[in-house]
mmCIF file of C-alpha atoms in Angstrom:
data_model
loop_
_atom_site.group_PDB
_atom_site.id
_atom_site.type_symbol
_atom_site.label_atom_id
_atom_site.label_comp_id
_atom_site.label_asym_id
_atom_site.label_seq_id
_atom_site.Cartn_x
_atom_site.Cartn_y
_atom_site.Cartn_z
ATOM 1 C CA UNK A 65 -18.178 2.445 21.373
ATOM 2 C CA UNK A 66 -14.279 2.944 21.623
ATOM 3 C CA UNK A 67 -12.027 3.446 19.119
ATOM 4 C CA UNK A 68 -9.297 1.142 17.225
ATOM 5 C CA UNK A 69 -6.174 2.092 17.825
ATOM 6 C CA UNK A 70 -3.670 0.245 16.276
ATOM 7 C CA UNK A 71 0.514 0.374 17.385
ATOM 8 C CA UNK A 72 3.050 1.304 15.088
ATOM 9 C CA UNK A 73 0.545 3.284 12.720
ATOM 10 C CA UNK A 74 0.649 7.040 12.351
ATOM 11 C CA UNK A 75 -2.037 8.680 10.368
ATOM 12 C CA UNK A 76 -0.688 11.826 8.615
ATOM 13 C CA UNK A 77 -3.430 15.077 7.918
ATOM 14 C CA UNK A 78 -4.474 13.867 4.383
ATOM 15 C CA UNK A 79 -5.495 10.485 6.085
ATOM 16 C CA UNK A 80 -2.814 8.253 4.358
ATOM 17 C CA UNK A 81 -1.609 5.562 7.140
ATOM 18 C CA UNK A 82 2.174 5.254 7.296
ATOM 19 C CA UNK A 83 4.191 2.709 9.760
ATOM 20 C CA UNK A 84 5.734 4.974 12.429
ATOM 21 C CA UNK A 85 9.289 5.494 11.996
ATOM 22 C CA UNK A 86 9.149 4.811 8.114
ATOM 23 C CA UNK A 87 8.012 6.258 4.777
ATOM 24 C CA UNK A 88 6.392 2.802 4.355
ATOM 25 C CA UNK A 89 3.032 3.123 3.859
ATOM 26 C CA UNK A 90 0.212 0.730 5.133
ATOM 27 C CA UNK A 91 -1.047 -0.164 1.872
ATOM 28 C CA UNK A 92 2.374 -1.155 0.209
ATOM 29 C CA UNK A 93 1.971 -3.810 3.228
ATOM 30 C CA UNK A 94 -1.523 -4.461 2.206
ATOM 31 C CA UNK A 95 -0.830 -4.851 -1.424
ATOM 32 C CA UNK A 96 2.123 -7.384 -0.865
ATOM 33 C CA UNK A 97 -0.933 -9.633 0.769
ATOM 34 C CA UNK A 98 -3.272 -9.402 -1.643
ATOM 35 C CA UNK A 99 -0.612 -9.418 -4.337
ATOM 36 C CA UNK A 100 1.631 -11.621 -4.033
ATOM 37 C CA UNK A 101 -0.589 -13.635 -1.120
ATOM 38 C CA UNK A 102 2.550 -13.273 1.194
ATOM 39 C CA UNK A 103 1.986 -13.626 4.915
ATOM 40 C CA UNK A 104 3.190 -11.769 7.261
ATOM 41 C CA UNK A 105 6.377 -14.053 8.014
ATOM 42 C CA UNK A 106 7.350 -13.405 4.167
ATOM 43 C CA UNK A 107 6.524 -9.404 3.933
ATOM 44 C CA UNK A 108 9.035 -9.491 6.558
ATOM 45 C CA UNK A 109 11.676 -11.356 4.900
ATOM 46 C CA UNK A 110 11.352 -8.987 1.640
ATOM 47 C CA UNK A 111 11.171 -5.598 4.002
ATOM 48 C CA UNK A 112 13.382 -6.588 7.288
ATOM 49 C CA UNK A 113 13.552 -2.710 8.259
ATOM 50 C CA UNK A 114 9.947 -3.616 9.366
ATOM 51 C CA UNK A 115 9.508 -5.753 12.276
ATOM 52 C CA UNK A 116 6.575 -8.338 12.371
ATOM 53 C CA UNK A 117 4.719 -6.451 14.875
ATOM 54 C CA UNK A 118 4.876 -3.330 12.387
ATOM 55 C CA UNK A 119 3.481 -5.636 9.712
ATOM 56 C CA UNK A 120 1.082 -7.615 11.627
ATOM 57 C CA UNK A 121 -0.568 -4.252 12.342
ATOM 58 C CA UNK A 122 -0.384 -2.597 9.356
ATOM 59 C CA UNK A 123 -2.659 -5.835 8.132
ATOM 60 C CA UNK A 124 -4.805 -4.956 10.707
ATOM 61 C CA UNK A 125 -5.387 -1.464 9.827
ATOM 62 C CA UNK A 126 -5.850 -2.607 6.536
ATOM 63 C CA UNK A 127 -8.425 -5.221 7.379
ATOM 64 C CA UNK A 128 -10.422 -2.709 9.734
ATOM 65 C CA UNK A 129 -10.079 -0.388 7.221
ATOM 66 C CA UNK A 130 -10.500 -2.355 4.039
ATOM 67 C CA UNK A 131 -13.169 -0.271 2.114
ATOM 68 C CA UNK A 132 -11.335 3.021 2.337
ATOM 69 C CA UNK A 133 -7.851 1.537 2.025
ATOM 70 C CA UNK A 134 -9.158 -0.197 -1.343
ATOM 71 C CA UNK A 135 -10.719 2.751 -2.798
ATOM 72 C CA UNK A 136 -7.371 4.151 -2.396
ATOM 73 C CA UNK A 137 -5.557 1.578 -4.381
ATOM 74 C CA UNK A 138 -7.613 1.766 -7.198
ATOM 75 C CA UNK A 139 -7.397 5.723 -6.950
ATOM 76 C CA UNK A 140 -3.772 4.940 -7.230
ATOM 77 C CA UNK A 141 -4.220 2.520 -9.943
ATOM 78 C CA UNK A 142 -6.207 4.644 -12.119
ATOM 79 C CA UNK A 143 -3.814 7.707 -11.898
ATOM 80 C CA UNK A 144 -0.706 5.473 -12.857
ATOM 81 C CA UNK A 145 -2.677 4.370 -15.648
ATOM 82 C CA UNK A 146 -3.461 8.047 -16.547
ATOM 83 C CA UNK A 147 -0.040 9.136 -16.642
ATOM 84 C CA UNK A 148 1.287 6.231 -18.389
ATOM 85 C CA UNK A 149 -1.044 6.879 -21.338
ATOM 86 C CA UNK A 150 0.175 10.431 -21.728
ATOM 87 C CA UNK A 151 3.547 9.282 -22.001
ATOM 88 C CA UNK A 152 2.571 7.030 -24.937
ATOM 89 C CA UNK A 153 4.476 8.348 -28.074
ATOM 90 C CA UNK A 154 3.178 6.653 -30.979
ATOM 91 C CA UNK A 155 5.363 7.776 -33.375
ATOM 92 C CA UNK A 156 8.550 6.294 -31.093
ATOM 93 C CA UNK A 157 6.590 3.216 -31.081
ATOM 94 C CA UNK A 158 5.921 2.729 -34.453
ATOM 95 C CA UNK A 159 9.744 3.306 -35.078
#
């Protein structure tokens, strides 16, 4: 069985998939899909530093990926949500 490979994707050591030649990472992409339901025509309109070939394969890590790329989001989720509740000051939001 060979292996995917897919262009314009660079994998870093902690496993988190970037774009090559940006700090854009492949998730951002993937969230803008399932987000905001934007193809890949609009992702490019609201990030032109990437180029649709960038995007189009960023999807397609995502897609061959999908498990694993959405237990990261929610990972991601969940801490945001952590930290937000520490920074909760009730007494500055009673005032």
């Amino acid at each position: 069985m060979s292996t995917a490979v897919w262009p314009f994707i660079r994998i870093e050591e902690d496993g988190m998939a970037f774009i090559e030649g940006t700090t854009t990472k492949v998730i951002e992409v993937a969230l803008d899909r399932i987000a905001h339901h934007w193809d890949a025509d609009e992702i490019h309109r609201q990030h032109p530093h990437l180029s649709l070939a960038q995007i189009h394969s960023a999807l397609s890590y995502y897609y061959d990926n999908q498990q694993a790329c959405d237990e990261l989001i929610h990972q991601r989720y969940q801490r945001s949500e952590e930290l937000c509740q520490k920074l909760v000051n009730p007494i500055l939001q009673e005032r």
